[in-house]
Amino acid sequence: MALPALRLTPVGPLTVLIPLSPEILLRAYAAGIFPMAESADDPELFWVDPKRRGIIPLDGFHVPRRLRRIVRQNLFAIRCDTAFEAVMRGCAESSDKRPNTWINDEILELYTGLFERGAAHSVECWHEGELVGGLYGVSLGGAFFGESMFSRVTDASKVALVHLVARLRHGGYRVLDTQFLTPHLAQFGAIEISRARYHRLLGEALRYRGVFPRDLPAGAGVLGAAAGVEGAPPGPLQARRLTS
């Protein structure tokens, strides 16, 4: 199967096509850039390096009171990495709130390639045997890059986010990159920082190796692990520093 081509458009009339692979993609994330498509129907990709970057500080994650109640009700069965491609396809679905998405066939192929290498993960919400929501992202060192989320049932993606943060905190991650800041993410404590500050945080996070736990330890409350509520401390950091 031919690798997709990535379109780079520098200053000037030239367009350069470069074959893109999962390995190149990981190097791009390490450099602080990521690919997108104009739409799901557009086969070409382009690099994005925002001047202002959205992140969720893992020590400042906020779970709104209503969502705490939803999480405690255990309405969904939470699984990780059991239906990665299905989660991506769910994120690629159009809806009334999101009529157009940027996840095209090339994005799907590349990120499933990362998943097969253990460099991407999904958090899934299941209800009565059906996948009803979730999210996926890329894991590199001590950084996790959230890519997209979806819900077919109210609050499913929000619950998935709580479970993601619980796992990142327990696994010793340092950065949760959301790419951009939106009002939706701001309610969870997301902030916007400069490109320069982001690159400093990313550089430090890449000096660690986070461990993505598919399951939390027995007895660990997800709310306590995610946001330190219910009086529970976060799980032990498992990241190891790669350099002295």
Tab-separated table of C-alpha atoms in Angstrom:
chain	number	residue	atom	x	y	z
A	1	MET	CA	0.000	0.000	0.000
A	2	ALA	CA	1.430	3.373	-0.986
A	3	LEU	CA	2.165	5.836	1.763
A	4	PRO	CA	0.245	9.106	1.642
A	5	ALA	CA	1.968	12.286	0.595
A	6	LEU	CA	2.164	15.278	2.878
A	7	ARG	CA	1.857	18.684	1.293
A	8	LEU	CA	4.237	21.328	2.607
A	9	THR	CA	3.542	24.847	1.381
A	10	PRO	CA	6.475	27.186	2.146
A	11	VAL	CA	6.656	30.840	1.234
A	12	GLY	CA	6.565	30.963	-2.564
A	13	PRO	CA	4.759	29.057	-5.297
A	14	LEU	CA	6.392	25.633	-4.721
A	15	THR	CA	4.592	22.687	-3.196
A	16	VAL	CA	6.701	19.795	-1.925
A	17	LEU	CA	5.300	16.276	-1.589
A	18	ILE	CA	6.957	14.096	1.036
A	19	PRO	CA	5.939	10.473	1.742
A	20	LEU	CA	4.670	10.272	5.306
A	21	SER	CA	5.106	7.266	7.597
A	22	PRO	CA	4.293	6.604	11.272
A	23	GLU	CA	7.980	7.049	12.094
A	24	ILE	CA	8.106	10.487	10.454
A	25	LEU	CA	4.868	11.350	12.212
A	26	LEU	CA	6.406	10.643	15.613
A	27	ARG	CA	9.391	12.834	14.773
A	28	ALA	CA	6.968	15.597	13.828
A	29	TYR	CA	5.181	15.323	17.178
A	30	ALA	CA	8.534	15.492	18.934
A	31	ALA	CA	9.167	18.740	17.036
A	32	GLY	CA	5.793	20.134	18.142
A	33	ILE	CA	3.874	19.896	14.853
A	34	PHE	CA	1.037	17.678	13.675
A	35	PRO	CA	-0.779	16.949	10.394
A	36	MET	CA	-4.327	17.799	9.407
A	37	ALA	CA	-6.488	17.704	6.297
A	38	GLU	CA	-8.810	20.435	5.063
A	39	SER	CA	-11.661	17.912	5.161
A	40	ALA	CA	-12.310	14.184	5.262
A	41	ASP	CA	-12.644	14.234	1.479
A	42	ASP	CA	-9.315	15.970	0.867
A	43	PRO	CA	-6.513	13.389	0.391
A	44	GLU	CA	-3.734	15.891	1.144
A	45	LEU	CA	-2.333	16.748	4.544
A	46	PHE	CA	-0.521	19.799	5.877
A	47	TRP	CA	1.549	20.531	8.968
A	48	VAL	CA	0.114	22.632	11.782
A	49	ASP	CA	2.281	24.544	14.285
A	50	PRO	CA	-0.087	26.856	16.198
A	51	LYS	CA	1.213	30.138	17.569
A	52	ARG	CA	-0.997	29.535	20.605
A	53	ARG	CA	-1.267	25.969	21.899
A	54	GLY	CA	-3.972	24.366	24.005
A	55	ILE	CA	-2.990	22.093	26.889
A	56	ILE	CA	-4.690	20.656	29.962
A	57	PRO	CA	-2.329	20.895	32.967
A	58	LEU	CA	-2.575	17.438	34.502
A	59	ASP	CA	-2.280	18.860	38.010
A	60	GLY	CA	-5.083	21.331	37.291
A	61	PHE	CA	-7.692	19.122	35.639
A	62	HIS	CA	-11.213	20.143	36.680
A	63	VAL	CA	-14.241	17.842	36.684
A	64	PRO	CA	-17.501	19.845	36.749
A	65	ARG	CA	-19.884	18.832	39.512
A	66	ARG	CA	-22.531	17.443	37.158
A	67	LEU	CA	-19.939	15.311	35.380
A	68	ARG	CA	-18.702	13.940	38.706
A	69	ARG	CA	-22.196	12.575	39.290
A	70	ILE	CA	-22.255	11.009	35.834
A	71	VAL	CA	-18.874	9.344	36.376
A	72	ARG	CA	-19.971	7.965	39.759
A	73	GLN	CA	-23.065	6.421	38.176
A	74	ASN	CA	-20.874	4.110	36.065
A	75	LEU	CA	-23.182	4.392	33.077
A	76	PHE	CA	-20.464	3.208	30.707
A	77	ALA	CA	-18.042	0.328	30.598
A	78	ILE	CA	-14.597	1.855	30.047
A	79	ARG	CA	-12.072	0.039	27.904
A	80	CYS	CA	-8.761	1.105	26.421
A	81	ASP	CA	-7.193	0.029	23.141
A	82	THR	CA	-9.844	-2.555	22.256
A	83	ALA	CA	-11.413	-0.670	19.321
A	84	PHE	CA	-8.912	1.965	18.246
A	85	GLU	CA	-9.928	2.136	14.586
A	86	ALA	CA	-13.614	2.197	15.514
A	87	VAL	CA	-12.944	5.175	17.784
A	88	MET	CA	-11.180	6.978	14.945
A	89	ARG	CA	-14.093	6.278	12.621
A	90	GLY	CA	-16.470	7.557	15.277
A	91	CYS	CA	-14.449	10.765	15.504
A	92	ALA	CA	-14.614	11.059	11.711
A	93	GLU	CA	-18.412	10.930	11.646
A	94	SER	CA	-20.223	14.119	10.745
A	95	SER	CA	-22.970	15.421	13.019
A	96	ASP	CA	-25.236	18.431	13.441
A	97	LYS	CA	-22.665	20.062	15.728
A	98	ARG	CA	-19.719	18.962	13.594
A	99	PRO	CA	-20.793	18.711	9.938
A	100	ASN	CA	-17.204	18.490	8.665
A	101	THR	CA	-14.202	16.632	10.062
A	102	TRP	CA	-10.542	16.512	9.081
A	103	ILE	CA	-9.979	12.773	9.558
A	104	ASN	CA	-9.453	11.359	6.083
A	105	ASP	CA	-8.299	7.907	4.936
A	106	GLU	CA	-4.627	8.904	5.161
A	107	ILE	CA	-5.013	10.062	8.754
A	108	LEU	CA	-6.825	6.819	9.569
A	109	GLU	CA	-4.051	4.706	8.068
A	110	LEU	CA	-1.229	6.636	9.716
A	111	TYR	CA	-2.660	6.637	13.218
A	112	THR	CA	-3.683	3.002	13.150
A	113	GLY	CA	-0.041	2.429	12.220
A	114	LEU	CA	0.976	4.312	15.357
A	115	PHE	CA	-1.460	2.234	17.387
A	116	GLU	CA	0.059	-0.987	16.063
A	117	ARG	CA	3.441	0.309	17.273
A	118	GLY	CA	2.080	1.100	20.740
A	119	ALA	CA	2.395	4.851	20.142
A	120	ALA	CA	-1.329	5.683	20.097
A	121	HIS	CA	-4.162	4.779	22.444
A	122	SER	CA	-7.926	4.958	22.687
A	123	VAL	CA	-10.250	5.360	25.653
A	124	GLU	CA	-13.660	3.904	24.874
A	125	CYS	CA	-17.112	4.170	26.439
A	126	TRP	CA	-19.332	1.140	25.872
A	127	HIS	CA	-23.024	0.736	26.713
A	128	GLU	CA	-24.937	-2.507	26.271
A	129	GLY	CA	-22.234	-3.853	24.020
A	130	GLU	CA	-22.091	-0.807	21.744
A	131	LEU	CA	-19.304	1.746	21.395
A	132	VAL	CA	-21.014	5.029	22.268
A	133	GLY	CA	-18.105	7.424	22.668
A	134	GLY	CA	-14.419	7.820	23.187
A	135	LEU	CA	-11.212	9.544	22.233
A	136	TYR	CA	-7.775	8.752	20.871
A	137	GLY	CA	-4.335	10.297	20.893
A	138	VAL	CA	-0.607	9.823	20.472
A	139	SER	CA	1.800	8.874	23.254
A	140	LEU	CA	5.429	9.952	23.063
A	141	GLY	CA	7.760	10.067	26.046
A	142	GLY	CA	5.942	11.852	28.855
A	143	ALA	CA	3.565	13.667	26.497
A	144	PHE	CA	0.113	12.660	25.305
A	145	PHE	CA	-1.347	14.419	22.283
A	146	GLY	CA	-5.146	14.311	22.278
A	147	GLU	CA	-6.426	14.098	18.722
A	148	SER	CA	-10.216	13.847	18.690
A	149	MET	CA	-13.240	12.618	20.630
A	150	PHE	CA	-16.835	11.702	19.856
A	151	SER	CA	-20.130	10.897	21.560
A	152	ARG	CA	-23.144	8.966	20.379
A	153	VAL	CA	-24.635	9.172	23.877
A	154	THR	CA	-24.675	12.316	26.009
A	155	ASP	CA	-21.526	12.825	28.097
A	156	ALA	CA	-19.689	9.763	26.750
A	157	SER	CA	-16.686	11.715	25.447
A	158	LYS	CA	-16.485	13.732	28.675
A	159	VAL	CA	-16.382	10.554	30.731
A	160	ALA	CA	-13.676	9.225	28.408
A	161	LEU	CA	-11.638	12.384	29.034
A	162	VAL	CA	-11.854	11.917	32.804
A	163	HIS	CA	-10.627	8.347	32.420
A	164	LEU	CA	-7.833	9.472	30.109
A	165	VAL	CA	-6.531	12.031	32.593
A	166	ALA	CA	-6.705	9.481	35.413
A	167	ARG	CA	-4.486	7.154	33.384
A	168	LEU	CA	-2.065	9.886	32.352
A	169	ARG	CA	-1.617	11.057	35.932
A	170	HIS	CA	-1.115	7.513	37.149
A	171	GLY	CA	1.271	6.742	34.286
A	172	GLY	CA	3.536	9.690	34.957
A	173	TYR	CA	2.792	11.828	31.923
A	174	ARG	CA	3.832	15.484	32.051
A	175	VAL	CA	1.870	17.106	29.212
A	176	LEU	CA	-1.630	16.657	27.778
A	177	ASP	CA	-1.688	18.524	24.476
A	178	THR	CA	-5.136	19.475	23.151
A	179	GLN	CA	-3.758	21.331	20.101
A	180	PHE	CA	-6.208	24.223	20.444
A	181	LEU	CA	-8.186	25.801	23.266
A	182	THR	CA	-11.967	25.595	22.941
A	183	PRO	CA	-14.758	26.635	25.338
A	184	HIS	CA	-15.594	22.949	25.702
A	185	LEU	CA	-12.077	22.101	26.903
A	186	ALA	CA	-11.784	25.231	29.045
A	187	GLN	CA	-14.392	23.837	31.444
A	188	PHE	CA	-11.909	21.074	32.292
A	189	GLY	CA	-9.088	23.478	33.050
A	190	ALA	CA	-7.532	23.722	29.594
A	191	ILE	CA	-5.379	26.790	28.990
A	192	GLU	CA	-3.640	28.422	26.050
A	193	ILE	CA	0.111	29.004	26.030
A	194	SER	CA	2.618	30.443	23.599
A	195	ARG	CA	4.419	28.307	21.048
A	196	ALA	CA	7.731	28.966	22.798
A	197	ARG	CA	6.413	27.891	26.193
A	198	TYR	CA	4.803	24.819	24.651
A	199	HIS	CA	8.086	23.744	23.083
A	200	ARG	CA	9.822	24.117	26.449
A	201	LEU	CA	7.189	21.971	28.173
A	202	LEU	CA	7.283	19.417	25.389
A	203	GLY	CA	11.070	19.212	25.484
A	204	GLU	CA	10.983	18.500	29.200
A	205	ALA	CA	8.176	15.927	28.848
A	206	LEU	CA	10.116	14.037	26.199
A	207	ARG	CA	12.878	13.437	28.754
A	208	TYR	CA	10.475	11.025	30.485
A	209	ARG	CA	8.780	7.815	29.415
A	210	GLY	CA	5.139	7.702	30.444
A	211	VAL	CA	3.405	4.357	30.911
A	212	PHE	CA	-0.157	4.225	29.539
A	213	PRO	CA	-2.153	1.922	31.838
A	214	ARG	CA	-5.121	0.263	30.145
A	215	ASP	CA	-6.593	-0.307	33.595
A	216	LEU	CA	-6.290	1.615	36.834
A	217	PRO	CA	-5.146	-0.253	39.948
A	218	ALA	CA	-7.835	-2.015	41.932
A	219	GLY	CA	-9.396	0.369	44.419
A	220	ALA	CA	-8.242	3.523	42.635
A	221	GLY	CA	-11.196	5.849	42.146
A	222	VAL	CA	-11.175	7.405	38.690
A	223	LEU	CA	-12.229	10.823	39.975
A	224	GLY	CA	-9.536	10.827	42.614
A	225	ALA	CA	-6.928	9.718	40.096
A	226	ALA	CA	-8.029	12.317	37.546
A	227	ALA	CA	-8.516	15.406	39.663
A	228	GLY	CA	-7.674	14.631	43.277
A	229	VAL	CA	-11.319	14.817	44.370
A	230	GLU	CA	-13.014	12.479	46.833
A	231	GLY	CA	-9.891	12.823	49.003
A	232	ALA	CA	-7.894	10.378	46.898
A	233	PRO	CA	-4.347	11.209	45.797
A	234	PRO	CA	-3.227	10.499	42.249
A	235	GLY	CA	-1.616	7.157	41.550
A	236	PRO	CA	2.150	6.804	41.752
A	237	LEU	CA	4.109	8.304	38.902
A	238	GLN	CA	5.609	5.534	36.800
A	239	ALA	CA	7.549	7.666	34.322
A	240	ARG	CA	11.271	7.204	34.146
A	241	ARG	CA	13.613	9.976	33.170
A	242	LEU	CA	15.500	9.085	30.023
A	243	THR	CA	18.431	11.431	30.536
A	244	SER	CA	20.167	12.766	33.594
